[in-house]
mmCIF file of C-alpha atoms and ligand atoms in Angstrom:
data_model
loop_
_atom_site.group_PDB
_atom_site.id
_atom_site.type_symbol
_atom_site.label_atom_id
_atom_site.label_comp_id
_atom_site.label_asym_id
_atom_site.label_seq_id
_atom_site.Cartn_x
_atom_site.Cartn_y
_atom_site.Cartn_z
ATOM 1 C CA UNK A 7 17.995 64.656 192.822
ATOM 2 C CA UNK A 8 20.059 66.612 190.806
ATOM 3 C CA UNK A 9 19.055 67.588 187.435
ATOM 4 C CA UNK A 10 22.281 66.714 185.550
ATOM 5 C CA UNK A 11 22.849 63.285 186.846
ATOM 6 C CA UNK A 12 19.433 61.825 186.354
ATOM 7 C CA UNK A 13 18.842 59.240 183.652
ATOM 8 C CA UNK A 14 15.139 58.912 182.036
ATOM 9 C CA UNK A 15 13.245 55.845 181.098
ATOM 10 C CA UNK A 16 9.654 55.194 180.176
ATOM 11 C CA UNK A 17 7.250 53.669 182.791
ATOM 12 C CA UNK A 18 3.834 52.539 180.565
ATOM 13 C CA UNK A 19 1.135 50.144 182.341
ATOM 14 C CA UNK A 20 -2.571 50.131 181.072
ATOM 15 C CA UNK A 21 -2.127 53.029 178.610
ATOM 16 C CA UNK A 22 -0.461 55.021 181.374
ATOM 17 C CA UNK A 23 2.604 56.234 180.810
ATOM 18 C CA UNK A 24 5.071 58.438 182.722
ATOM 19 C CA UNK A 25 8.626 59.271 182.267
ATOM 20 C CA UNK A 26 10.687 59.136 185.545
ATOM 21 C CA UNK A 27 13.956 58.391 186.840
ATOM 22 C CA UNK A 28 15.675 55.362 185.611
ATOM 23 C CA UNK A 29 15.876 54.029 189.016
ATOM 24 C CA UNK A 30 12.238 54.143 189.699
ATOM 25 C CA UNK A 31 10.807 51.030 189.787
ATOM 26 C CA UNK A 32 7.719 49.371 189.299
ATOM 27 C CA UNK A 33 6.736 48.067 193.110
ATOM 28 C CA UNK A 34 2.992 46.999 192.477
ATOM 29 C CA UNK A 35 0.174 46.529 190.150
ATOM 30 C CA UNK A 36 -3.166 46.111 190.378
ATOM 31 C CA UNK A 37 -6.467 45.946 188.439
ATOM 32 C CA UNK A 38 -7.318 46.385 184.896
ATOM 33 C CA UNK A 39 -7.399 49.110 182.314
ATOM 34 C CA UNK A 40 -10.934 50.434 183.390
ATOM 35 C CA UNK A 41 -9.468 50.661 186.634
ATOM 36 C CA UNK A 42 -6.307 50.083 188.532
ATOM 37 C CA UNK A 43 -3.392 51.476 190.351
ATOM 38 C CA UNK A 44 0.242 51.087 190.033
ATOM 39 C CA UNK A 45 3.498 52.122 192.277
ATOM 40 C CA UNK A 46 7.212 53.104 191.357
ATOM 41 C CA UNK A 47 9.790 53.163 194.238
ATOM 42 C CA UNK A 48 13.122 53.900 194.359
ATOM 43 C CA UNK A 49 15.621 51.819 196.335
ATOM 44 C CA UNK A 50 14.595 53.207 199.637
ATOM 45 C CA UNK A 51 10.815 54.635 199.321
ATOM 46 C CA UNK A 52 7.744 54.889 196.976
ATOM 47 C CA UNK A 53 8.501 57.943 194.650
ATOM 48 C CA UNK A 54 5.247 57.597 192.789
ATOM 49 C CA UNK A 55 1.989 56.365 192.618
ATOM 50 C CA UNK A 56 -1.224 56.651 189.796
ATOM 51 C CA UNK A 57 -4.585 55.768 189.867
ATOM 52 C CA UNK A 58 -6.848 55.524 187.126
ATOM 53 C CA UNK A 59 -10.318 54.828 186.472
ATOM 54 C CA UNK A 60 -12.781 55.068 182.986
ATOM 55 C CA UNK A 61 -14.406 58.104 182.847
ATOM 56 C CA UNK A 62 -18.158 57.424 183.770
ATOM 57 C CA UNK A 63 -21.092 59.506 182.084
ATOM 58 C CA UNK A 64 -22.370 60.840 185.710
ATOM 59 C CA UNK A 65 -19.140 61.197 187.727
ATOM 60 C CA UNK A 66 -18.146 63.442 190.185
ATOM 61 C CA UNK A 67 -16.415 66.999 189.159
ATOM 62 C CA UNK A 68 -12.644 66.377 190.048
ATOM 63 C CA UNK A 69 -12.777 68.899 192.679
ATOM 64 C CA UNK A 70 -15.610 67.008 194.452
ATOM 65 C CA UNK A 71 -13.397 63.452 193.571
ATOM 66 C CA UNK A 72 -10.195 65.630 195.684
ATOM 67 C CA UNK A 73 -12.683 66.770 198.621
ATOM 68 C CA UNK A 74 -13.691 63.439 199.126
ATOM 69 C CA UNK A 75 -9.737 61.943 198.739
ATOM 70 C CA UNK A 76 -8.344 64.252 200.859
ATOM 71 C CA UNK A 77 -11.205 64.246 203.662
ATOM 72 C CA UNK A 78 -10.253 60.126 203.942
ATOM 73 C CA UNK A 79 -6.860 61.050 204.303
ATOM 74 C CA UNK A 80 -7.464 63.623 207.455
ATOM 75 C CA UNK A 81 -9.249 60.770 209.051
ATOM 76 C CA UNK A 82 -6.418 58.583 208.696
ATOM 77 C CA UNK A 83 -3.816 61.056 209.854
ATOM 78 C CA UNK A 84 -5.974 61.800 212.535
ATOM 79 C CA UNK A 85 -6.064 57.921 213.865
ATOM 80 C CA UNK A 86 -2.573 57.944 213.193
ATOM 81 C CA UNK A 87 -1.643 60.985 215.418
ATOM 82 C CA UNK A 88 0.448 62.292 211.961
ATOM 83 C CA UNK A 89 0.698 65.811 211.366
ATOM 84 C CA UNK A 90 -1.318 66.529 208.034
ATOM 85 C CA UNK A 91 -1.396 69.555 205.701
ATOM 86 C CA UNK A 92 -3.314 69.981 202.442
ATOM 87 C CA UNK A 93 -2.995 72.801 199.641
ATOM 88 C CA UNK A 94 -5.729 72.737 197.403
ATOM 89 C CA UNK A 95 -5.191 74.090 194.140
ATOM 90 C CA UNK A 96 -1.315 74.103 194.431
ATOM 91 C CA UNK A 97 1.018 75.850 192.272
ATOM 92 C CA UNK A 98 3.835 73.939 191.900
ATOM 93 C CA UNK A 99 3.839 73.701 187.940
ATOM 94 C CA UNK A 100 5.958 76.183 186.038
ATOM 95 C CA UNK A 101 4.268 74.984 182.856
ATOM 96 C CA UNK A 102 0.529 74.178 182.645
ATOM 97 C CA UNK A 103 -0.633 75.016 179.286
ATOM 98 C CA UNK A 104 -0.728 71.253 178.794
ATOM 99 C CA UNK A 105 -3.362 70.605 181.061
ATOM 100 C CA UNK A 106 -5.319 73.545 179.127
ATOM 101 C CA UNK A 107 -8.880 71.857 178.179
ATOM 102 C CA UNK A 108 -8.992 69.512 180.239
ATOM 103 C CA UNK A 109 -10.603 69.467 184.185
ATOM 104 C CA UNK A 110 -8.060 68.837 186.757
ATOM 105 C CA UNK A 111 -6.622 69.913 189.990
ATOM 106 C CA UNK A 112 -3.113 70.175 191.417
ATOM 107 C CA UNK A 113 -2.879 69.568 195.110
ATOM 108 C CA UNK A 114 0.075 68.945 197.904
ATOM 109 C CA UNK A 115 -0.449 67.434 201.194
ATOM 110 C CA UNK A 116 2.378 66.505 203.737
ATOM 111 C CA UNK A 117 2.599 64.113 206.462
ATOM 112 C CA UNK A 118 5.960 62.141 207.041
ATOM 113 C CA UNK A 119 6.472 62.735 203.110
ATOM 114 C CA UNK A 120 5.185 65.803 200.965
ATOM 115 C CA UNK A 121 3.607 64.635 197.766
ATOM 116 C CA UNK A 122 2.988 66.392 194.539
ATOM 117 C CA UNK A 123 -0.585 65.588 193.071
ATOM 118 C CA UNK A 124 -2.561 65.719 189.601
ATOM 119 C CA UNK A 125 -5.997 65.125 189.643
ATOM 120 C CA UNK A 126 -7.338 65.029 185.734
ATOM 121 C CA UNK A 127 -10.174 63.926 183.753
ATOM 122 C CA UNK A 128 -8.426 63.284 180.285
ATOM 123 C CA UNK A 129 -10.280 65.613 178.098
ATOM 124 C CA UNK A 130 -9.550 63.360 174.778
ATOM 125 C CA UNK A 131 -10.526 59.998 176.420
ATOM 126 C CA UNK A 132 -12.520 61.043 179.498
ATOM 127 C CA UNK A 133 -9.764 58.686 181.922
ATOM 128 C CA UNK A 134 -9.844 59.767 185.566
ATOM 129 C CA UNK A 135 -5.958 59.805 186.507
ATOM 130 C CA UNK A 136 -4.551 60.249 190.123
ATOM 131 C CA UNK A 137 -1.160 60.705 189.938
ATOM 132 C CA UNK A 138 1.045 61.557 193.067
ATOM 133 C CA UNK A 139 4.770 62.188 193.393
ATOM 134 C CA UNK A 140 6.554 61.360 196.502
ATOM 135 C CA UNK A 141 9.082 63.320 198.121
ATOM 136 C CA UNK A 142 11.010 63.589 201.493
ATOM 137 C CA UNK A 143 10.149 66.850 203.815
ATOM 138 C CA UNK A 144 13.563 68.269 203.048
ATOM 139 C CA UNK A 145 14.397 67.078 199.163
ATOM 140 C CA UNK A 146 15.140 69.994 197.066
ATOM 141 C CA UNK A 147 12.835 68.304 194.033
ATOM 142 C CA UNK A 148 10.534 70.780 192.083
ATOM 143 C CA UNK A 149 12.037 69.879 189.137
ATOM 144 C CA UNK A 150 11.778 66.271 189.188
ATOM 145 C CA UNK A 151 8.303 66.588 190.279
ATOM 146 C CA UNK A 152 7.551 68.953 187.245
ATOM 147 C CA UNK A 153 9.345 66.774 184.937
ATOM 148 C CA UNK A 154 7.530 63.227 186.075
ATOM 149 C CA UNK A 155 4.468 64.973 186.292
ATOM 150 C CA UNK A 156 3.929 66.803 182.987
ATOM 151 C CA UNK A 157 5.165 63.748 181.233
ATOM 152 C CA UNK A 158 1.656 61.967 182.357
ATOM 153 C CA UNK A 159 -0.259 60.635 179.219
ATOM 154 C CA UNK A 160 -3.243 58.178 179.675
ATOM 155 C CA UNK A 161 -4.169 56.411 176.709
ATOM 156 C CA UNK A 162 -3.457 54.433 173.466
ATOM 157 C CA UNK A 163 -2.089 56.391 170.695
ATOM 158 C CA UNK A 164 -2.634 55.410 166.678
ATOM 159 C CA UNK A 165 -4.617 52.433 168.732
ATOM 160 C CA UNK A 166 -1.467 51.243 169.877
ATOM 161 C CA UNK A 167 -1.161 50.706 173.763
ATOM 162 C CA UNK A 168 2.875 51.148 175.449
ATOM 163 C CA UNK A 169 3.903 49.165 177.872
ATOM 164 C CA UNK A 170 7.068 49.586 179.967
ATOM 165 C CA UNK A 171 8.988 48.399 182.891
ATOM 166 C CA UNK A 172 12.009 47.015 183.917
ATOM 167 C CA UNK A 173 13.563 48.258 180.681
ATOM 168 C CA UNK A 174 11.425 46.163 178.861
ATOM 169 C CA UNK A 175 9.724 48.309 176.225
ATOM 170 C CA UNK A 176 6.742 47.812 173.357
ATOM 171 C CA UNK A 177 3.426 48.620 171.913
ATOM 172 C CA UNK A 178 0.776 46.408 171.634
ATOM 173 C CA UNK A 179 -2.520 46.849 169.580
ATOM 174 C CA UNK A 180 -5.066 48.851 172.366
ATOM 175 C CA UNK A 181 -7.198 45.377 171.720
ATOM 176 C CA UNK A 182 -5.423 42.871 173.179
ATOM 177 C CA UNK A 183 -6.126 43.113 176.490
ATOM 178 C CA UNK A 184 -3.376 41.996 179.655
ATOM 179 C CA UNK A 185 -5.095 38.814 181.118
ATOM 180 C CA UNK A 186 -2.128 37.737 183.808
ATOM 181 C CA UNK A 187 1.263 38.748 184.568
ATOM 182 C CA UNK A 188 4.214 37.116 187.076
ATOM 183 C CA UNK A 189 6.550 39.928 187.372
ATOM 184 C CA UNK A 190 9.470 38.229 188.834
ATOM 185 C CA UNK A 191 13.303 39.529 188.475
ATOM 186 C CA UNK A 192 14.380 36.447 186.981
ATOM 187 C CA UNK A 193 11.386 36.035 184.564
ATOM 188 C CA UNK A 194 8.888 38.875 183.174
ATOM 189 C CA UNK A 195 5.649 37.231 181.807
ATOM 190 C CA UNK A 196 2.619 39.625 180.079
ATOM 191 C CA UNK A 197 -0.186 37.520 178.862
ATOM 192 C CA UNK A 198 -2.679 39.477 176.397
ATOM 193 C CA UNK A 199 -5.841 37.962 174.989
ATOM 194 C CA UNK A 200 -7.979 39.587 172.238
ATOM 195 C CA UNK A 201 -11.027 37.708 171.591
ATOM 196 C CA UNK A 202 -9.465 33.878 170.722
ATOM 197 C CA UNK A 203 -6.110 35.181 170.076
ATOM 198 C CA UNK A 204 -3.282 34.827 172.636
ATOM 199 C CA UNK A 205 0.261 36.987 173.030
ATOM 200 C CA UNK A 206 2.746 36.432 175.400
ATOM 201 C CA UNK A 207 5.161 38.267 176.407
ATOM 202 C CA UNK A 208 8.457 36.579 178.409
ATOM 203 C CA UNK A 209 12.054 37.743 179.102
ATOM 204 C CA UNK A 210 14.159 35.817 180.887
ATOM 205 C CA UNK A 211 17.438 36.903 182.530
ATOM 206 C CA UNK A 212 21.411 35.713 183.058
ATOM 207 C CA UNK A 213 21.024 35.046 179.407
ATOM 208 C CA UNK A 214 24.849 34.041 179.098
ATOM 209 C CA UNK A 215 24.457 31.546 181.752
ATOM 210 C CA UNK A 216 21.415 29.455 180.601
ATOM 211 C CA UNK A 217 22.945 29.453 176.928
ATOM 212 C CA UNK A 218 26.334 28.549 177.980
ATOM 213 C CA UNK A 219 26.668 25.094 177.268
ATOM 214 C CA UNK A 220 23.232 25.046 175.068
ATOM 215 C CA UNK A 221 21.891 26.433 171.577
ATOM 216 C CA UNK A 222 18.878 28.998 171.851
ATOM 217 C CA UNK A 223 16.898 26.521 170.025
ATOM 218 C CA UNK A 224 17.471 23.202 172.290
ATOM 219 C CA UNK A 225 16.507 25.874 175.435
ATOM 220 C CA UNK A 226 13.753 27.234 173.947
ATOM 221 C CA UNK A 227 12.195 23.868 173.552
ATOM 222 C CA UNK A 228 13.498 22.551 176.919
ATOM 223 C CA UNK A 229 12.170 25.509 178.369
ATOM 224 C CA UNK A 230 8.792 25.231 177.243
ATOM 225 C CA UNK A 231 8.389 22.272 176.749
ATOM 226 C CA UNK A 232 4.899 21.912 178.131
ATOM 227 C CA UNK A 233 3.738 24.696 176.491
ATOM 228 C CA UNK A 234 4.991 23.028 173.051
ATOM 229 C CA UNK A 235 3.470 19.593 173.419
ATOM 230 C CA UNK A 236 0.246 19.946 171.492
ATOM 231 C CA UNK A 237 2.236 21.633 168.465
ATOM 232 C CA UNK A 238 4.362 20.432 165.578
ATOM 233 C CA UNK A 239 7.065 22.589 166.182
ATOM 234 C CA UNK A 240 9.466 24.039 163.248
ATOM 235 C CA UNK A 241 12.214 26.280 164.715
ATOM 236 C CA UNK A 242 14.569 28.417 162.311
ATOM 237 C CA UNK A 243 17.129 30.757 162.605
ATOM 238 C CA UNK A 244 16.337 33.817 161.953
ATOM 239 C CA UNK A 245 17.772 37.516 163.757
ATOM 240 C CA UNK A 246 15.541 39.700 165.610
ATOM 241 C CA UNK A 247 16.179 43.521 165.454
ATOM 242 C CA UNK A 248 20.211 42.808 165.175
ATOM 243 C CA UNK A 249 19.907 39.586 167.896
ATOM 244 C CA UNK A 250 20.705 36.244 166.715
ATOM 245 C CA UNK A 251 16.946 34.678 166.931
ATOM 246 C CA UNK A 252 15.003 32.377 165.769
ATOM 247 C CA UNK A 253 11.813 32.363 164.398
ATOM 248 C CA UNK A 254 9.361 29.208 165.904
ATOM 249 C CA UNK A 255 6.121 27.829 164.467
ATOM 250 C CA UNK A 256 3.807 25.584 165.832
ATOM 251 C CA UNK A 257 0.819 23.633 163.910
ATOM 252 C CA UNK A 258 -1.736 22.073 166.073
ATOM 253 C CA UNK A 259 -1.356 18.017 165.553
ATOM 254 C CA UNK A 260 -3.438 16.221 164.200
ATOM 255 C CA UNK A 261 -6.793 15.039 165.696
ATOM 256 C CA UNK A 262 -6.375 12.098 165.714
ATOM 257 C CA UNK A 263 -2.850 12.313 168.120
ATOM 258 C CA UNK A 264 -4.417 14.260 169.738
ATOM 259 C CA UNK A 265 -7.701 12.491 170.541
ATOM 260 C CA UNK A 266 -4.763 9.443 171.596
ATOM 261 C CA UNK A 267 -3.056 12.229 174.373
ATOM 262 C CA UNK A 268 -4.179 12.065 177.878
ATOM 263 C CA UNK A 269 -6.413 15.251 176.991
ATOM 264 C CA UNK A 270 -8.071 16.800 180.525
ATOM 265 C CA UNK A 271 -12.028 15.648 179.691
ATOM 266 C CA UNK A 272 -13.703 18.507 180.437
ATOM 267 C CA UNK A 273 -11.412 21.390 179.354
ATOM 268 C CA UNK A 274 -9.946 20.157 176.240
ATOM 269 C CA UNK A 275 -6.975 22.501 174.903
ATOM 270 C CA UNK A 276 -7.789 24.246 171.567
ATOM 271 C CA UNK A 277 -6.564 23.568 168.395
ATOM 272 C CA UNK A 278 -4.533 26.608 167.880
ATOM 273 C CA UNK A 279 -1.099 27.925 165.700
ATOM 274 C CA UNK A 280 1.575 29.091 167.485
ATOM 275 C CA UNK A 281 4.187 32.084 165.961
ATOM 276 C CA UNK A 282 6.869 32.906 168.011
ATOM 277 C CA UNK A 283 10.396 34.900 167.903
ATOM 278 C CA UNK A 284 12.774 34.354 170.157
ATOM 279 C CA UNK A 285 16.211 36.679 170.872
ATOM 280 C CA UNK A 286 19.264 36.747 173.002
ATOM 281 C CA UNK A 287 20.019 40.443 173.699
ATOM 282 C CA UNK A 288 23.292 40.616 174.557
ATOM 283 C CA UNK A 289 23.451 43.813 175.755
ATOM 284 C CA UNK A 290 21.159 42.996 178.640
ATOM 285 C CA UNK A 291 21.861 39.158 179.007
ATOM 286 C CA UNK A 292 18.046 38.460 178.251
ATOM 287 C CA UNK A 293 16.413 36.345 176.386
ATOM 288 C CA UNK A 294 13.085 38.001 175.088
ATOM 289 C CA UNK A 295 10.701 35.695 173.836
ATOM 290 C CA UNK A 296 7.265 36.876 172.049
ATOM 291 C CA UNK A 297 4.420 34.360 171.029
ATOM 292 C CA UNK A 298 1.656 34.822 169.594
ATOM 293 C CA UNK A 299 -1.610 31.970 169.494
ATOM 294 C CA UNK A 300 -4.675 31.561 167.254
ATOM 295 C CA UNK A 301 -7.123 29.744 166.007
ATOM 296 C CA UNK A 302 -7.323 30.338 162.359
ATOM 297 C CA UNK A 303 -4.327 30.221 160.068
ATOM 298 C CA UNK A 304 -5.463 33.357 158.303
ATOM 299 C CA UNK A 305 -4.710 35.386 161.984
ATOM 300 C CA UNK A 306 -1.298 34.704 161.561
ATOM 301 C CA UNK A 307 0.149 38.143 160.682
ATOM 302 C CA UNK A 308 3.520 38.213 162.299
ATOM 303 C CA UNK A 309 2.393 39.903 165.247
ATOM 304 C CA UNK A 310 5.445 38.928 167.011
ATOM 305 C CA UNK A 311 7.990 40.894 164.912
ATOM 306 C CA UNK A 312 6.155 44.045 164.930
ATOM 307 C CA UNK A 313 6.068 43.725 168.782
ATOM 308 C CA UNK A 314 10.026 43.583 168.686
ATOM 309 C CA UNK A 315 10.502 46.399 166.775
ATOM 310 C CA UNK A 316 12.342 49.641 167.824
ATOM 311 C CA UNK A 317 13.332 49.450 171.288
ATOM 312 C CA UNK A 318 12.039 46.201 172.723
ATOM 313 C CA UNK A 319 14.881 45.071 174.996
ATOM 314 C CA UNK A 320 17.455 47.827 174.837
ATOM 315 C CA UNK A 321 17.447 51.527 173.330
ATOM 316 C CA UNK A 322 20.470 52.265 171.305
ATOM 317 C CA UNK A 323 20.969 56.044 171.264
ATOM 318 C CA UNK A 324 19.386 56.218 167.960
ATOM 319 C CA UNK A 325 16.171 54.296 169.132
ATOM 320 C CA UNK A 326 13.767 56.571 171.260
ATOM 321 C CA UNK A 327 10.386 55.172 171.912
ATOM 322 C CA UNK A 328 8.185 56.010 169.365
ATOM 323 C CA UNK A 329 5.507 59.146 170.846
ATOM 324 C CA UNK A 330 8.254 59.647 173.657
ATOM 325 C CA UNK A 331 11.097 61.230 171.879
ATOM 326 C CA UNK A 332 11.480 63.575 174.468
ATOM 327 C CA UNK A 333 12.461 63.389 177.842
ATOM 328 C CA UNK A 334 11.344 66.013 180.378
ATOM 329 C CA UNK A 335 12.936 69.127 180.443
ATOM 330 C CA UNK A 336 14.503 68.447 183.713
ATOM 331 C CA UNK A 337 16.450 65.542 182.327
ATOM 332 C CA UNK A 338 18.097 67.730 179.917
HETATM 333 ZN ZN1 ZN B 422 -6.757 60.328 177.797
HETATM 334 ZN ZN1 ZN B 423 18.444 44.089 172.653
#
């Protein structure tokens, strides 16, 4: 890839996050934040991949943790009849003063790919990170590698946790923790829980053609409308960030409707608030749509506004993501 024409975004999953080339995706999740593993491809191949695990009190030097990664990875080339070669301790890194402090080992191996690898045990938060870079035999790509690589960082900052993909972009407190996601084209979905609290996290695209003939209010409520039918809803106009928004609230009803309602008898739904903003970017054609659910009035902080702030749905050149205001050199 070619150093001039390559455009930079953020990639942040789990307190991982990694700058790399705008057109690297995210191709699959898994697990949680003690331990999990997540893929970027490109439109042809996987370009990277990072695994991560909590740093245990009687773990493994990293060295050992490589011996043992790249001895199952013989055995598999092996079976496979691929040609396999390993370089331990690999200098491919012009810069490496960042990694100063902290245990870790660069490696390369090759088989019908070559990839670029950083094995690290975080020495601020003790996180055991795997992160390899994927490149074709013949690709010309030191820089790129150098300039995904050294971007690594593994966990919250200020107790604030980034997330990004797709161009969707925010920081959420390190306490709310990602319960589910549906990460479908047509419709993101995040759902974070901390202790009784709920925030969700939606955006929904072709914007222009699911407002066309309706208000953002009237779909909003048609949208969720299942998700709305144990509140008293108020909806009111009110801009998010620049985006004509609104600004919906949702009081449980009272008992004694509710006691009336069909209520499942064994799992009855809690009585809970509901504070939500909800924004038509127009420079994406999304709608973005944050809520936030809990129990006790008092919780009700305007958690959903925060979360829009900055550089939610789409960076204008004066918005970097806050932490991230550079790119790697390589992008330059
Ligand atoms: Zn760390
Ligand atoms: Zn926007």
């Amino acid at each position: 890839m070619a150093k001039t024409d390559s455009q930079w975004t953020l990639f942040g999953w789990q307190g991982i996050t990694l700058q790399v080339p705008a057109d690297w995706n995210l191709g699959r999740v898994d697990g949680d934040y003690k331990s999990g593993y997540a893929r970027l491809d490109d439109a042809e191949i996987v370009r990277a991949e990072v695994e991560w695990r909590e740093g245990k009190k009687r773990q493994l030097p990293i060295e050992q943790l490589v011996d043992r990664y790249v001895a199952g990875l013989e055995k598999k080339a092996k079976k496979s009849d691929l040609p396999f070669a390993v370089t331990r301790r690999a200098r491919f890194l012009r810069d490496k003063r960042w990694l100063e402090g902290s245990e870790y080992e660069l490696f390369i191996w090759e088989a019908d790919y070559r990839t670029y690898n950083l094995a690290r045990c975080c020495a601020e938060c003790g996180r055991i990170v795997l992160l390899r870079v994927l490149t074709r035999l013949q690709e010309k790509a030191e820089d790129l590698v150098e300039g995904v690589i050294k971007s690594l960082d593994d966990h919250a900052h200020e107790g604030q946790v980034c997330w990004s993909l797709y161009g969707l972009h925010f920081q959420l407190p390190a306490d709310f923790k990602l319960s589910s996601q549906e990460l479908k084209s047509g419709h993101l979905q995040l759902c974070f829980a901390k202790d009784r609290q709920v925030c969700r996290v939606h955006r929904v695209s072709l914007a222009h053609l699911l407002l066309k003939d309706t208000g953002m209010g009237d779909w909003y409520e048609a949208f969720f409308r299942k998700q709305l039918r144990d509140f008293k809803v108020a909806v009111e106009e009110a801009p998010v960030r620049g985006h004509p928004g609104l600004r919906v609230r949702g009081q449980p009803r009272s008992r004694w409707l509710q006691l009336i309602r069909p209520l499942p008898f064994l799992n009855p739904r809690p009585r809970q608030f509901q504070d939500s903003r909800v924004w038509h970017c127009e420079a994406t054609d999304k709608i973005c749509i944050i809520d936030h659910l809990y129990r006790k009035r008092e919780e009700g902080d305007d958690l959903p506004l925060r979360l829009s702030d900055g550089y939610f749905c789409h960076q204008d050149s004066q918005t970097e993501p806050p932490g991230h205001a550079q790119l790697p050199a390589s992008a330059q």
